[in-house]
XYZ file of N, CA, C and O in Angstrom:
328
model
N 86.842 97.402 72.163
C 86.306 96.769 74.145
C 85.583 97.788 74.682
O 86.036 98.812 75.166
N 84.943 97.470 75.675
C 84.082 97.875 76.605
C 84.664 98.066 77.946
O 85.756 97.970 78.110
N 84.057 99.309 78.433
C 84.815 100.097 79.818
C 84.614 98.474 80.680
O 85.480 98.555 81.325
N 83.561 97.621 80.858
C 84.008 96.505 81.674
C 84.632 95.626 81.351
O 85.798 95.283 82.512
N 84.849 95.355 80.094
C 85.979 94.458 80.361
C 87.095 95.169 80.431
O 88.431 94.442 80.523
N 87.729 96.424 79.925
C 88.935 97.010 80.751
C 88.833 97.059 81.840
O 89.779 97.235 82.439
N 87.844 96.977 82.638
C 88.312 97.397 83.885
C 88.608 95.588 84.923
O 89.334 95.647 85.666
N 87.487 94.648 84.001
C 88.030 93.384 83.959
C 90.149 93.157 84.272
O 90.579 92.858 84.815
N 90.447 93.392 82.663
C 91.703 93.307 82.654
C 92.484 94.736 83.477
O 93.687 93.666 84.116
N 92.090 95.341 84.059
C 92.806 96.165 85.070
C 92.996 95.309 86.111
O 93.901 95.320 86.843
N 91.898 94.664 86.711
C 91.686 93.936 87.882
C 92.507 93.232 87.789
O 93.394 92.753 89.047
N 92.661 92.366 86.876
C 93.504 90.764 86.755
C 95.220 91.633 86.867
O 95.752 90.641 87.743
N 95.026 92.633 86.500
C 96.643 92.948 86.039
C 97.225 93.693 87.472
O 98.131 93.316 87.945
N 95.904 93.993 88.195
C 96.750 94.853 89.618
C 96.669 93.241 90.489
O 97.581 93.527 91.571
N 95.623 92.271 90.604
C 95.797 91.091 91.203
C 97.178 90.177 90.387
O 98.240 89.911 91.846
N 97.697 90.528 89.720
C 99.075 89.820 89.165
C 100.361 90.453 90.030
O 101.309 90.217 90.307
N 99.936 91.906 89.624
C 101.211 92.724 90.491
C 101.245 92.711 92.195
O 102.186 91.923 92.818
N 99.851 92.644 92.585
C 100.037 92.158 94.420
C 100.175 90.628 94.520
O 100.992 90.508 95.355
N 100.111 89.719 93.327
C 100.367 88.476 93.097
C 102.173 88.398 93.026
O 102.185 87.127 93.809
N 102.835 89.038 92.603
C 104.069 88.678 92.871
C 104.933 89.015 94.135
O 105.453 88.390 94.542
N 104.034 89.722 95.258
C 104.955 89.847 96.562
C 103.864 88.877 97.591
O 104.947 88.409 98.166
N 102.891 87.962 97.005
C 102.103 86.996 97.958
C 102.793 85.771 97.688
O 102.840 85.323 96.239
N 103.312 84.713 98.247
C 104.049 83.359 97.594
C 102.564 82.482 97.066
O 101.435 82.626 97.868
N 103.118 81.770 96.383
C 102.205 81.208 95.930
C 100.994 81.572 94.201
O 100.429 80.913 94.140
N 101.215 82.978 94.533
C 100.342 83.622 93.646
C 101.000 83.762 92.038
O 101.988 84.498 92.312
N 100.799 83.275 91.265
C 101.361 83.199 89.944
C 101.251 84.615 89.314
O 100.718 85.014 88.252
N 102.174 85.649 89.985
C 101.466 87.152 89.317
C 101.717 87.473 88.130
O 101.286 87.839 87.152
N 103.310 87.136 87.394
C 103.880 87.510 86.046
C 102.386 86.724 85.172
O 102.822 87.558 84.323
N 102.313 85.184 85.407
C 101.253 84.921 84.730
C 100.249 85.629 84.471
O 99.288 85.661 83.188
N 99.516 85.605 85.580
C 98.056 86.863 85.643
C 98.030 88.202 84.748
O 97.489 88.562 84.087
N 99.705 88.741 84.814
C 99.571 90.223 84.405
C 99.957 89.456 82.695
O 99.138 90.523 81.718
N 100.317 88.670 82.385
C 100.368 88.317 80.702
C 99.259 87.406 80.375
O 98.938 87.990 79.454
N 98.420 86.923 81.256
C 97.229 86.177 80.529
C 96.062 87.918 80.495
O 95.760 87.691 79.737
N 96.400 88.654 81.304
C 95.107 89.743 81.127
C 96.029 90.680 79.735
O 95.008 91.273 79.027
N 97.184 90.667 79.703
C 98.097 91.405 78.787
C 97.648 90.747 77.161
O 96.894 91.265 76.213
N 97.271 89.175 77.436
C 97.158 88.376 76.207
C 95.752 88.799 75.873
O 95.020 88.695 74.657
N 94.433 88.874 76.853
C 93.282 88.999 76.656
C 92.650 90.534 76.000
O 92.099 90.465 74.707
N 93.448 91.515 76.760
C 93.859 92.468 76.091
C 94.050 92.882 74.443
O 93.492 93.489 73.405
N 95.254 91.912 74.179
C 95.791 92.264 72.774
C 94.820 91.550 71.574
O 94.710 91.878 70.802
N 94.236 90.331 72.464
C 93.336 89.882 72.081
C 92.061 90.528 71.175
O 91.613 90.006 70.359
N 91.548 91.253 71.514
C 90.179 92.018 71.737
C 90.304 93.439 70.876
O 90.302 94.280 70.587
N 92.012 94.040 71.262
C 92.292 95.287 70.618
C 92.568 94.903 69.100
O 92.064 95.885 68.224
N 93.693 94.054 69.080
C 94.009 93.780 67.564
C 94.856 95.038 66.828
O 94.344 94.876 65.816
N 95.241 95.739 67.261
C 96.162 97.211 66.671
C 98.036 96.541 66.832
O 97.967 95.781 67.341
N 98.446 97.504 66.117
C 99.939 97.064 66.123
C 100.024 97.382 67.423
O 101.604 96.356 68.067
N 99.872 98.131 68.318
C 100.615 98.282 69.470
C 100.279 97.625 70.735
O 101.025 97.129 71.450
N 99.084 96.754 70.205
C 98.760 95.730 71.496
C 99.691 94.379 70.984
O 99.850 93.906 72.081
N 100.476 94.076 69.853
C 100.742 93.195 69.616
C 101.869 93.143 69.885
O 103.063 92.457 69.970
N 102.352 94.650 69.371
C 103.978 95.101 70.018
C 104.112 95.151 71.569
O 105.186 94.241 72.355
N 102.809 95.453 72.535
C 102.924 95.205 73.875
C 103.010 93.856 74.270
O 103.549 93.250 75.714
N 102.119 92.604 73.542
C 102.398 91.589 74.114
C 103.105 90.839 73.530
O 103.602 90.009 74.161
N 104.256 90.763 72.467
C 105.294 90.628 72.360
C 106.358 90.796 73.205
O 107.335 90.223 73.280
N 106.573 91.867 73.639
C 107.333 92.216 74.528
C 107.259 92.355 75.902
O 108.371 91.701 76.185
N 105.821 91.802 76.415
C 105.963 91.211 77.903
C 105.642 89.598 77.621
O 106.366 89.286 78.206
N 105.930 89.174 76.722
C 106.565 87.760 76.707
C 107.635 87.364 76.737
O 107.952 86.587 76.932
N 108.783 88.196 75.681
C 109.737 88.026 75.727
C 110.239 88.379 77.346
O 111.267 87.592 77.731
N 109.387 89.292 77.995
C 110.077 89.839 79.367
C 109.786 88.478 80.558
O 110.653 88.304 81.321
N 108.652 87.822 80.318
C 108.281 86.688 80.935
C 109.020 85.856 80.914
O 109.302 84.826 81.549
N 109.371 85.381 79.885
C 110.543 84.389 79.437
C 111.762 84.607 80.135
O 111.931 83.739 80.288
N 112.310 85.919 79.801
C 113.357 85.992 80.122
C 113.633 85.914 81.706
O 114.607 85.728 82.328
N 112.708 86.610 82.312
C 112.497 86.386 83.916
C 112.777 84.548 84.360
O 112.946 84.334 85.549
N 112.026 84.483 83.570
C 111.534 82.608 83.503
C 113.074 81.522 83.714
O 113.504 81.416 84.792
N 113.890 82.216 82.863
C 115.063 82.134 82.471
C 116.123 82.337 83.407
O 116.881 81.500 84.068
N 116.139 83.322 83.948
C 117.325 84.133 85.179
C 116.462 83.415 86.189
O 117.756 83.300 86.813
N 115.467 82.817 86.873
C 114.981 82.231 87.969
C 115.618 80.901 87.785
O 116.446 80.559 88.722
N 115.396 80.345 86.763
C 115.846 78.692 86.752
C 117.093 79.437 86.655
O 117.967 78.063 86.975
N 118.251 79.875 86.360
C 119.754 79.522 86.301
C 120.226 80.101 87.735
O 121.192 79.733 87.907
N 118.946 81.436 88.312
C 119.997 81.517 89.683
C 119.882 80.098 90.446
O 119.270 78.745 90.766
N 121.144 79.975 91.526
C 121.723 79.113 92.411
C 120.422 78.730 93.258
O 119.379 79.680 93.797
N 119.419 77.552 93.815
C 118.882 77.373 94.940
C 119.149 77.969 96.328
O 120.669 77.443 96.487
N 118.388 78.334 97.340
C 118.957 79.634 98.287
C 118.593 77.748 99.054
O 118.055 77.255 99.184
N 120.252 78.239 99.993
C 120.178 77.118 101.109
C 119.641 77.452 102.528
O 121.048 78.305 103.049
N 118.868 77.506 103.009
C 118.788 78.162 104.118
C 119.478 77.458 105.557
O 119.614 78.345 106.836
N 119.017 76.168 105.492
C 119.544 74.958 106.737
C 120.725 75.571 107.130
O 121.403 75.250 108.233
N 121.719 75.126 105.996
C 122.932 75.381 106.838
C 123.584 76.700 106.810
O 124.936 77.188 107.182
N 123.086 77.956 106.695
C 123.549 78.950 106.581
C 123.025 79.891 108.426
O 123.552 80.874 108.505
N 122.167 78.749 109.008
C 122.258 79.381 110.302
C 120.987 79.929 110.503
O 120.638 80.692 111.799
N 120.212 80.616 109.357
C 118.739 81.186 109.583
C 117.791 80.127 110.350
O 117.967 79.333 109.804
N 116.556 81.455 110.802
C 115.636 80.502 111.656
C 114.842 79.922 110.149
O 115.094 79.801 109.107
N 113.877 78.778 110.413
C 113.407 77.536 109.535
C 112.457 78.599 109.102
O 112.123 78.211 107.940
N 111.964 79.898 108.996
C 110.867 80.376 108.570
C 111.266 81.289 107.688
O 110.402 82.029 106.572
N 112.751 81.795 107.740
C 113.286 82.851 106.568
C 113.623 82.344 105.605
O 114.064 82.067 105.191
């Protein structure tokens, strides 16, 4: 993998990390996609272990988010924008 591809993977990962903070940006999926791209080009045992680990963490966080109850702001007395 060349330097430019590594820089692109790092840039996508950075966008994903910052995307977690921005509403509407699929940050975790961007980080996972960059990890997938990197592991497909590296093809080492470490790359596959990191991809499997990141996939497991991604699926775990998705399950946890789906299990959390929905937030209900209107009935709590908070302003509409919060």
